[in-house]
PDB file of C-alpha atoms in Angstrom:
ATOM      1  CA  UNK F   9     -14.563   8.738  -0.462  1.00 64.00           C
ATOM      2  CA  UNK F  10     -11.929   6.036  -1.013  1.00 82.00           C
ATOM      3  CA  UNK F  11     -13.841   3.639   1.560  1.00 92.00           C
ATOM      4  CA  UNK F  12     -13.057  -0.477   0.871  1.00 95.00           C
ATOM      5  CA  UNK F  13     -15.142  -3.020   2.513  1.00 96.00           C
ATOM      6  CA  UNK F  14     -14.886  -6.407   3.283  1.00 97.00           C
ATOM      7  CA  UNK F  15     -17.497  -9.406   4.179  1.00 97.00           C
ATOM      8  CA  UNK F  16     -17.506 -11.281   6.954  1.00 97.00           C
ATOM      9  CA  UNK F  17     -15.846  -8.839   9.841  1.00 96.00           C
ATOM     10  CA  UNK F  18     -15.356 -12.307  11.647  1.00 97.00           C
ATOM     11  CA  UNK F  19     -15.872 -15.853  11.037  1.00 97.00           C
ATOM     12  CA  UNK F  20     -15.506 -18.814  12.679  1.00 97.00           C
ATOM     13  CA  UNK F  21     -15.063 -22.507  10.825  1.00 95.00           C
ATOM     14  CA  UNK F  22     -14.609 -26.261  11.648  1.00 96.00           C
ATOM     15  CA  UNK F  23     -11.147 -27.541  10.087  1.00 96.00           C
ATOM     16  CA  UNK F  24     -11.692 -28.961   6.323  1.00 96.00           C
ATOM     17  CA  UNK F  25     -14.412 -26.319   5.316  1.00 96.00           C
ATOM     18  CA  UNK F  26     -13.706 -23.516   3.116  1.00 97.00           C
ATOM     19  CA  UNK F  27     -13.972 -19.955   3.725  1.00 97.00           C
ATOM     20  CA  UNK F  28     -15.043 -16.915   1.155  1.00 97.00           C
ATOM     21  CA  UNK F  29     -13.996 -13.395   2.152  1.00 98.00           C
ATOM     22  CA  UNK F  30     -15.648 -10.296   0.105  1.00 97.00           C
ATOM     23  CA  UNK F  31     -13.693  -7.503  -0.650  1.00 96.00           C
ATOM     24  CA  UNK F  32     -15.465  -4.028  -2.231  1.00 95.00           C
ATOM     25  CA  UNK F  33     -14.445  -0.853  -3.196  1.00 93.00           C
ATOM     26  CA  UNK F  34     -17.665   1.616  -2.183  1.00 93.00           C
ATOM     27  CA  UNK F  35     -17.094   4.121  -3.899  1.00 89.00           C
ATOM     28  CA  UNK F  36     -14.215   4.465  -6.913  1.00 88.00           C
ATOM     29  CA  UNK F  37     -13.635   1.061  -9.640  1.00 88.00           C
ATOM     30  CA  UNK F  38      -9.917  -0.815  -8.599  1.00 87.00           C
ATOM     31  CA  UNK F  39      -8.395  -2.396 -11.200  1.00 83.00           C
ATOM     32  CA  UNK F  40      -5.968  -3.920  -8.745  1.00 89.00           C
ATOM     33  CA  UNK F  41      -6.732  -5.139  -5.351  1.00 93.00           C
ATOM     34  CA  UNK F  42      -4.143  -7.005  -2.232  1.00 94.00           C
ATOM     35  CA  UNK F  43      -4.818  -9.399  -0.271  1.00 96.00           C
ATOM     36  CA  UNK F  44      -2.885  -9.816   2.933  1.00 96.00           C
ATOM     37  CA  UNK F  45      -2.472 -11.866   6.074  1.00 97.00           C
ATOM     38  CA  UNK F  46      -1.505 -10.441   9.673  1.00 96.00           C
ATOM     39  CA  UNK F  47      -0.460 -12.670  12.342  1.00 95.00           C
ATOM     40  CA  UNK F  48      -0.664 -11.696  16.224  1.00 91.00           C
ATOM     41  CA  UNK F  49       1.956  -9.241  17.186  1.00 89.00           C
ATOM     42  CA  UNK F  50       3.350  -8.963  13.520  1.00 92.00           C
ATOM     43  CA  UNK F  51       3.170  -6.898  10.276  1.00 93.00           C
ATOM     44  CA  UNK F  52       0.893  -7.445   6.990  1.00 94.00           C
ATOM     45  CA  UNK F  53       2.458  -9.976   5.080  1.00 95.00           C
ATOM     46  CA  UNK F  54       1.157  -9.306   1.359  1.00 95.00           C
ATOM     47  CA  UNK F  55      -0.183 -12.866   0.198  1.00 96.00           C
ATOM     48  CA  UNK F  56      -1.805 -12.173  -3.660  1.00 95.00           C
ATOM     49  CA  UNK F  57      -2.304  -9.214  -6.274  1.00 92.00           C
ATOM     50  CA  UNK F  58      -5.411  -9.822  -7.881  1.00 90.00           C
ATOM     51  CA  UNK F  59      -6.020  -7.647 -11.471  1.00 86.00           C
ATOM     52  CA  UNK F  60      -9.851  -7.552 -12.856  1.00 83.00           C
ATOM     53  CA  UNK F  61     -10.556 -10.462 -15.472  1.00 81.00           C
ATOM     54  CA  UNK F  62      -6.944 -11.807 -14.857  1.00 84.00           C
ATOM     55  CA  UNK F  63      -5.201 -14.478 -12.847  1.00 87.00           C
ATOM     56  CA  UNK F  64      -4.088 -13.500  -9.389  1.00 91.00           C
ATOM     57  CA  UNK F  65      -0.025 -13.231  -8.900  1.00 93.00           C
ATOM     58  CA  UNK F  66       0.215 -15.095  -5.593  1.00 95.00           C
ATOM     59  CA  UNK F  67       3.735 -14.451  -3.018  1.00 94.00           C
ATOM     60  CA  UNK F  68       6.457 -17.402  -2.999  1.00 94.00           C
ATOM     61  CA  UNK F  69       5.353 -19.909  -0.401  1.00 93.00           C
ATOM     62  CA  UNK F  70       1.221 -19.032  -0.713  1.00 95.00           C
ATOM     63  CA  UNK F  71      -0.411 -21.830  -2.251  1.00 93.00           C
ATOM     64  CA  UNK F  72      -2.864 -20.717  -5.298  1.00 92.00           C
ATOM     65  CA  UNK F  73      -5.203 -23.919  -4.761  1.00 94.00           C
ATOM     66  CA  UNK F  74      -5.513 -23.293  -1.047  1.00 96.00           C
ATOM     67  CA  UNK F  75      -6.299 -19.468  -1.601  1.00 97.00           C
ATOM     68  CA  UNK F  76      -8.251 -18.713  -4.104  1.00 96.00           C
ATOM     69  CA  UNK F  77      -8.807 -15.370  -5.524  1.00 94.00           C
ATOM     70  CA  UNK F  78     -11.387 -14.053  -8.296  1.00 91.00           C
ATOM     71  CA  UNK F  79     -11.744 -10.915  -9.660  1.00 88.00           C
ATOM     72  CA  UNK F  80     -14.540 -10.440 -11.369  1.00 82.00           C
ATOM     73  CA  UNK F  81     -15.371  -6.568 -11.637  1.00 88.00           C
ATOM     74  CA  UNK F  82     -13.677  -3.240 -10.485  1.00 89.00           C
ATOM     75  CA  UNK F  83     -15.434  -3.112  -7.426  1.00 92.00           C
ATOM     76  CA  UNK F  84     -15.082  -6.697  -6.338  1.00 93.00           C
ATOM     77  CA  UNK F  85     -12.615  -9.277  -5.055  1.00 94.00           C
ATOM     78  CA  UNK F  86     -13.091 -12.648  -3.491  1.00 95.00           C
ATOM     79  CA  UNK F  87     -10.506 -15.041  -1.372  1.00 97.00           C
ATOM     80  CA  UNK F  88     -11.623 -18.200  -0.906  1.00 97.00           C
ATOM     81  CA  UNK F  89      -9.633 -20.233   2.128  1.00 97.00           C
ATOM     82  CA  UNK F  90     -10.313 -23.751   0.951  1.00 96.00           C
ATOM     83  CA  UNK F  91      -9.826 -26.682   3.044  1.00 96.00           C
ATOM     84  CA  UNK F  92      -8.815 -24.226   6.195  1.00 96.00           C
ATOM     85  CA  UNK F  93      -7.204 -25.723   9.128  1.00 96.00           C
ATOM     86  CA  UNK F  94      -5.904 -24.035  12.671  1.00 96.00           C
ATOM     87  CA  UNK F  95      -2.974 -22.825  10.688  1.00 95.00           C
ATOM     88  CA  UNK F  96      -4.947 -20.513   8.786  1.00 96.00           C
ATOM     89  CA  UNK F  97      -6.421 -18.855  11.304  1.00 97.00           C
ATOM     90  CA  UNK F  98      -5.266 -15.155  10.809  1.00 97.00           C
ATOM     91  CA  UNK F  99      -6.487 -11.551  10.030  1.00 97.00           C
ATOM     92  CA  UNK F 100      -7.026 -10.962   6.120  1.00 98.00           C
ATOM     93  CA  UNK F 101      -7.261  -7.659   5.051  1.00 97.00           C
ATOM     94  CA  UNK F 102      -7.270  -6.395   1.877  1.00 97.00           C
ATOM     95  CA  UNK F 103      -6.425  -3.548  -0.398  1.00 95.00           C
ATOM     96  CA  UNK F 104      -7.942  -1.767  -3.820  1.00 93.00           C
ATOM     97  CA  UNK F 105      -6.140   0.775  -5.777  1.00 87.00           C
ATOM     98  CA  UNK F 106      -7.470   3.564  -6.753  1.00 80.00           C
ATOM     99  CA  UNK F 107      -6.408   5.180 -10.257  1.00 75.00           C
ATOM    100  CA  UNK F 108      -7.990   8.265  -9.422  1.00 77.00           C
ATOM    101  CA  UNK F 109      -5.626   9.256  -6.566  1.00 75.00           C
ATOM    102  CA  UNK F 110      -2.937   6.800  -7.507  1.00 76.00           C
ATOM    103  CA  UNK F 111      -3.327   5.408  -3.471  1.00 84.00           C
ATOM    104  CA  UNK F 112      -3.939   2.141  -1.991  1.00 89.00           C
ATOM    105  CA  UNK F 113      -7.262   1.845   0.459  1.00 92.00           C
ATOM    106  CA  UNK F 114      -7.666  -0.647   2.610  1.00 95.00           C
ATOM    107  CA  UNK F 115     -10.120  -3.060   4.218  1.00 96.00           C
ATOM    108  CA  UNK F 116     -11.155  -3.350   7.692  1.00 97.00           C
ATOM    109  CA  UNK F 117      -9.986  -6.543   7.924  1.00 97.00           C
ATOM    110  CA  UNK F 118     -12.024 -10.294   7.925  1.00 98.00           C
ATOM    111  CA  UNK F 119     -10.573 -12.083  11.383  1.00 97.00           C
ATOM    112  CA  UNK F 120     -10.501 -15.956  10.499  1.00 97.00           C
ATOM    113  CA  UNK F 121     -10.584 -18.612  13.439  1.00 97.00           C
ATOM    114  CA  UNK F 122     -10.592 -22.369  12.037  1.00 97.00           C
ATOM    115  CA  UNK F 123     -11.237 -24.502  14.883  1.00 95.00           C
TER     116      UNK F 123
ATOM    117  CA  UNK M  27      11.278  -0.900  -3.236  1.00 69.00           C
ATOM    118  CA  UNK M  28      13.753   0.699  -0.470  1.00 68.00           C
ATOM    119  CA  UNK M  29      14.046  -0.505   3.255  1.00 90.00           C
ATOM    120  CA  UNK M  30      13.090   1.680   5.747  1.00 95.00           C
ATOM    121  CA  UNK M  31      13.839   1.661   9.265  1.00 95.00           C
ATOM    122  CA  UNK M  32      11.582   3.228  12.244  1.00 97.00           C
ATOM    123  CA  UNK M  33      11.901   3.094  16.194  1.00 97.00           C
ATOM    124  CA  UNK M  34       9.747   0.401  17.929  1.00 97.00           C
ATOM    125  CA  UNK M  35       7.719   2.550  19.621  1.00 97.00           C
ATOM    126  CA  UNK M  36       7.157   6.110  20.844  1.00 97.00           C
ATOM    127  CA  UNK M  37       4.800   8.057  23.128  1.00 97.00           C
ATOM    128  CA  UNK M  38       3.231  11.606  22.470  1.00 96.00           C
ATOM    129  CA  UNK M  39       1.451  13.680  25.745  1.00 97.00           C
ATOM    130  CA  UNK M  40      -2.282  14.219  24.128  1.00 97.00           C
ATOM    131  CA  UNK M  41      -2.245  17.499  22.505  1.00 97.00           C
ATOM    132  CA  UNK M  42       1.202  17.793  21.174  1.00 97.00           C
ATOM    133  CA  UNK M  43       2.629  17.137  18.146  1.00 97.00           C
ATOM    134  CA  UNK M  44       3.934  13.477  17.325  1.00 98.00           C
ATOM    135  CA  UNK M  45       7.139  13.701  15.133  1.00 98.00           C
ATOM    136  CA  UNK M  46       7.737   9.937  14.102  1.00 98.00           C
ATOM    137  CA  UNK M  47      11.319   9.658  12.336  1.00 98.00           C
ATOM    138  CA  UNK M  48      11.735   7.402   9.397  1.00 97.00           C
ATOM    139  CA  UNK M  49      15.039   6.490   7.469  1.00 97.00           C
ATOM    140  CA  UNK M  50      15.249   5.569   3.972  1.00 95.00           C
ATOM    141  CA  UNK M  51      18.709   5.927   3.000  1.00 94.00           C
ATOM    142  CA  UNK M  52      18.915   3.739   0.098  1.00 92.00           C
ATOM    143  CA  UNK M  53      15.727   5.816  -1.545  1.00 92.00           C
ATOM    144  CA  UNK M  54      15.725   6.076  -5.342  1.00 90.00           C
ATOM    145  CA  UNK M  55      14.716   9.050  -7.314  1.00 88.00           C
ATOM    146  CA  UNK M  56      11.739   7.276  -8.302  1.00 87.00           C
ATOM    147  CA  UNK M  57      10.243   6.037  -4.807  1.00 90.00           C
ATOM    148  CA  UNK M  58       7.496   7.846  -3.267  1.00 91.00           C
ATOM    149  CA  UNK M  59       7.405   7.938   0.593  1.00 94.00           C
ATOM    150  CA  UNK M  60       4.035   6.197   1.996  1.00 93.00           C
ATOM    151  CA  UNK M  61       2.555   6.972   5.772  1.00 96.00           C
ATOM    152  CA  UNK M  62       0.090   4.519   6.553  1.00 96.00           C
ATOM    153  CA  UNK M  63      -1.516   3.347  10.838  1.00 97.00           C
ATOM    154  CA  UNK M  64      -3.114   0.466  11.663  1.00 97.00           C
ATOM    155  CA  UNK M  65      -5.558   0.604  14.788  1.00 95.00           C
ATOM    156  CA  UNK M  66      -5.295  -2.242  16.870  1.00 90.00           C
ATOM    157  CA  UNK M  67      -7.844  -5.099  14.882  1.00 88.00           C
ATOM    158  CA  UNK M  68      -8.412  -2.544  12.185  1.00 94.00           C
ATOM    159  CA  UNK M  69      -6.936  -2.133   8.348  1.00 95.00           C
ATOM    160  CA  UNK M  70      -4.326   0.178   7.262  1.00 95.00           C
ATOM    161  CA  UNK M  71      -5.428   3.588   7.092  1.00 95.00           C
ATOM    162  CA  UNK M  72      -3.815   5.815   4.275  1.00 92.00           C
ATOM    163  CA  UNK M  73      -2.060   9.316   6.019  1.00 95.00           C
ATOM    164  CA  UNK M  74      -0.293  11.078   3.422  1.00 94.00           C
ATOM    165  CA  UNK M  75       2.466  10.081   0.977  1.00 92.00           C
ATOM    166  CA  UNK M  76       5.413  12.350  -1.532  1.00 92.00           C
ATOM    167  CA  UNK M  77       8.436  12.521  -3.666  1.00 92.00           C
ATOM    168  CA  UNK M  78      10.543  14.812  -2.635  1.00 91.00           C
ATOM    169  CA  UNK M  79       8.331  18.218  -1.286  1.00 88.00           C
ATOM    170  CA  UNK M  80       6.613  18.484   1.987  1.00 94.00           C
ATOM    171  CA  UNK M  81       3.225  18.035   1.888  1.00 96.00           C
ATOM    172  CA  UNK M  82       0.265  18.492   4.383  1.00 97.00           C
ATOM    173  CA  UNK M  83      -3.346  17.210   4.706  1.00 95.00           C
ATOM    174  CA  UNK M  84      -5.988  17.130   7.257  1.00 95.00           C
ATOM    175  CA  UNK M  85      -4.450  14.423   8.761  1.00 95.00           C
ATOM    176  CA  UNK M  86      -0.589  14.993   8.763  1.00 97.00           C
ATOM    177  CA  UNK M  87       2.094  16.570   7.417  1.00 98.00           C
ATOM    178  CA  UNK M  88       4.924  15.185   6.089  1.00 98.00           C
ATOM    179  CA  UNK M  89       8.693  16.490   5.870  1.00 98.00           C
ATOM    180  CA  UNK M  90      11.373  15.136   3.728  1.00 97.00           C
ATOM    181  CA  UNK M  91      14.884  15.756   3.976  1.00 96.00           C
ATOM    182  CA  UNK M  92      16.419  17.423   1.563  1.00 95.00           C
ATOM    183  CA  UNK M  93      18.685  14.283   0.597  1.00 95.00           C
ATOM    184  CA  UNK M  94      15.520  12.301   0.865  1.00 95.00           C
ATOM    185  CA  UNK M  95      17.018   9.428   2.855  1.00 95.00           C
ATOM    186  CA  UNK M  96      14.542  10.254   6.300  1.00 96.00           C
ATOM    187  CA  UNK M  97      11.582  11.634   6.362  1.00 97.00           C
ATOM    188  CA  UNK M  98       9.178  12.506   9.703  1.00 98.00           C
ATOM    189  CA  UNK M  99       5.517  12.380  10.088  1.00 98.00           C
ATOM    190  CA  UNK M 100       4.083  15.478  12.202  1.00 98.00           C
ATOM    191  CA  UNK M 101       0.382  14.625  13.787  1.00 98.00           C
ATOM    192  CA  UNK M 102       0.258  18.368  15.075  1.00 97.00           C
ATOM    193  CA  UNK M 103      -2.081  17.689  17.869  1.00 95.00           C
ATOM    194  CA  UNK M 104      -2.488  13.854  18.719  1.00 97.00           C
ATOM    195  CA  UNK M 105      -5.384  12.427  20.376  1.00 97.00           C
ATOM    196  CA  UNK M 106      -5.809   9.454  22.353  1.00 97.00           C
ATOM    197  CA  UNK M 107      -7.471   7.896  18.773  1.00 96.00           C
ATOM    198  CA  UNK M 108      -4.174   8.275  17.061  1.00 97.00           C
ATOM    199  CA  UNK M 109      -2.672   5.506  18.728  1.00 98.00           C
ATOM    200  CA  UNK M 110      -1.636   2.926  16.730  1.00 97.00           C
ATOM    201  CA  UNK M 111       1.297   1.141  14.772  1.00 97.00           C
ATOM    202  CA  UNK M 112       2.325   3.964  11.859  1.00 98.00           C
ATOM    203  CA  UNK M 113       4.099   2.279   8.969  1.00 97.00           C
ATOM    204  CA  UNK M 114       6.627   4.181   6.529  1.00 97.00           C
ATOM    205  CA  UNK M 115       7.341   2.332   2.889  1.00 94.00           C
ATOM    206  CA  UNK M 116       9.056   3.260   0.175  1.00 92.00           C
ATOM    207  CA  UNK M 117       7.590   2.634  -3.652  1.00 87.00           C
ATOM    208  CA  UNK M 118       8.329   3.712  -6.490  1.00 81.00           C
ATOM    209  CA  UNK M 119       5.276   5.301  -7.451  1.00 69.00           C
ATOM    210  CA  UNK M 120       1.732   4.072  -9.244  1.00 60.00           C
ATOM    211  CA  UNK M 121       0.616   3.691  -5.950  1.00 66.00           C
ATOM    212  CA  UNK M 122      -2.755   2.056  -7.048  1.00 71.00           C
ATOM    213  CA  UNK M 123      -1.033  -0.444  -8.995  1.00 74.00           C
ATOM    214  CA  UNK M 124       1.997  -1.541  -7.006  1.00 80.00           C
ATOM    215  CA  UNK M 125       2.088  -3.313  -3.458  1.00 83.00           C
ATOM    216  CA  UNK M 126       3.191  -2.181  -0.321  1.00 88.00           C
ATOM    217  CA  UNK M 127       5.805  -3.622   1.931  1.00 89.00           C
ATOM    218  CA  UNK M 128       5.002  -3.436   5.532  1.00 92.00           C
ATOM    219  CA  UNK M 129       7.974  -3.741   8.014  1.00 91.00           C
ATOM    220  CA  UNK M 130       7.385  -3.478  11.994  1.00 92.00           C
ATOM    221  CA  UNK M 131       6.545   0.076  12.050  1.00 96.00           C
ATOM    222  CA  UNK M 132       6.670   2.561  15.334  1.00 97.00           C
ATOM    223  CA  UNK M 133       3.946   1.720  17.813  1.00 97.00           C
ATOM    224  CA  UNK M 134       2.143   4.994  19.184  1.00 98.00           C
ATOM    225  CA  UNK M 135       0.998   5.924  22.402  1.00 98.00           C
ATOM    226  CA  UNK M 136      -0.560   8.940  23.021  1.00 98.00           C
ATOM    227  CA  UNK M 137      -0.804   9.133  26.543  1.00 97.00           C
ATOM    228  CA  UNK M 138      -3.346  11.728  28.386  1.00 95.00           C
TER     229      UNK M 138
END
């Protein structure tokens, strides 16, 4: 059980297009799913709580426009990388809650190269 | 949430137990202690978390002082597959709800 998903594994874009990453939670409803960014050779670096059918809470210094996040059900979360450039390239993972054992599950991660 | 502070990196013969240390000294009564590892190009994986009691799963077990300012993961036979960066936070608890802070963690190598 517990198992969290996320859509594509990889992906690879030409600078100025936007990118949507799919997050799922398989098998239990998450009323609060993470979103975060790991760069080479560093930690996760938490970017955005997202809460069903309300606004995300982005991190001081992530910009809202340029990430987008919707929540639209229990069992799904989408980032959208708008406008990506190099800079963005990065590994996005991301988290869901789970009320049942009061845990955090995570992704396998969506690895982001903007050329 | 608490800092916590973790050596860089550690090695563990295959087959032995892995003891990784992790302080917490500024814990409050109401933080929970979190264990997760991260496989190279992989997500987090969840290990075990508590308050103040030892507690064990199929994974891991996981010993708290009695002070609760360090706490050490036990892997009590480690494979070459539980290599990997191992992460100890501090949270108060309503773990579904609340976010984790990831510092550097202790890189693994279990060597054969």
């Amino acid at each position: 059980g517990a198992v969290v998903s996320q859509h594509p594994s990889r992906v690879i874009c030409k600078s100025g297009t936007s990118v949507k990453i799919e997050c799922r939670s398989l098998d239990f409803q998450a009323t609060t799913m993470f979103w975060y960014r790991q760069f080479p050779k560093q930690s996760l670096m938490l970017m955005a709580t997202s809460n069903e059918g309300s606004k995300a809470t982005y991190e001081q210094g992530v910009e809202k426009d340029k990430f987008l996040i919707n929540h639209a059900s229990l069992t799904l979360s989408t980032l959208t990388v708008t406008s990506a450039h190099p800079e963005d390239s990065s590994f996005y993972i991301c988290s869901a809650g789970s009320l049942a054992t009061d845990t955090q599950y995570f992704g396998p991660g969506t690895r982001l190269t903007v050329l | 949430d608490a800092k916590t502070t973790q050596p860089p990196s550690m090695d563990c013969a295959e087959g032995r137990a892995a003891n990784l240390p992790c302080n917490h000294s500024t814990i409050s009564g109401n933080e929970y202690v979190y264990w997760y590892r991260q496989i190279h190009s992989q997500g987090p994986q969840y290990i075990i978390h508590g308050l103040k009691n030892n507690e064990t799963n199929e994974m891991a077990s996981l010993i708290i002082t009695e002070d609760r300012k360090s706490s050490t993961l036990i892997l009590p036979h480690a494979t070459l597959r539980d290599t990997a960066v191992y992460y100890c936070i501090v949270r108060v608890g309503a773990g579904s709800a609340r976010q984790l802070t990831f510092g550097s963690g202790t890189q693994l190598t279990v060597l054969p």
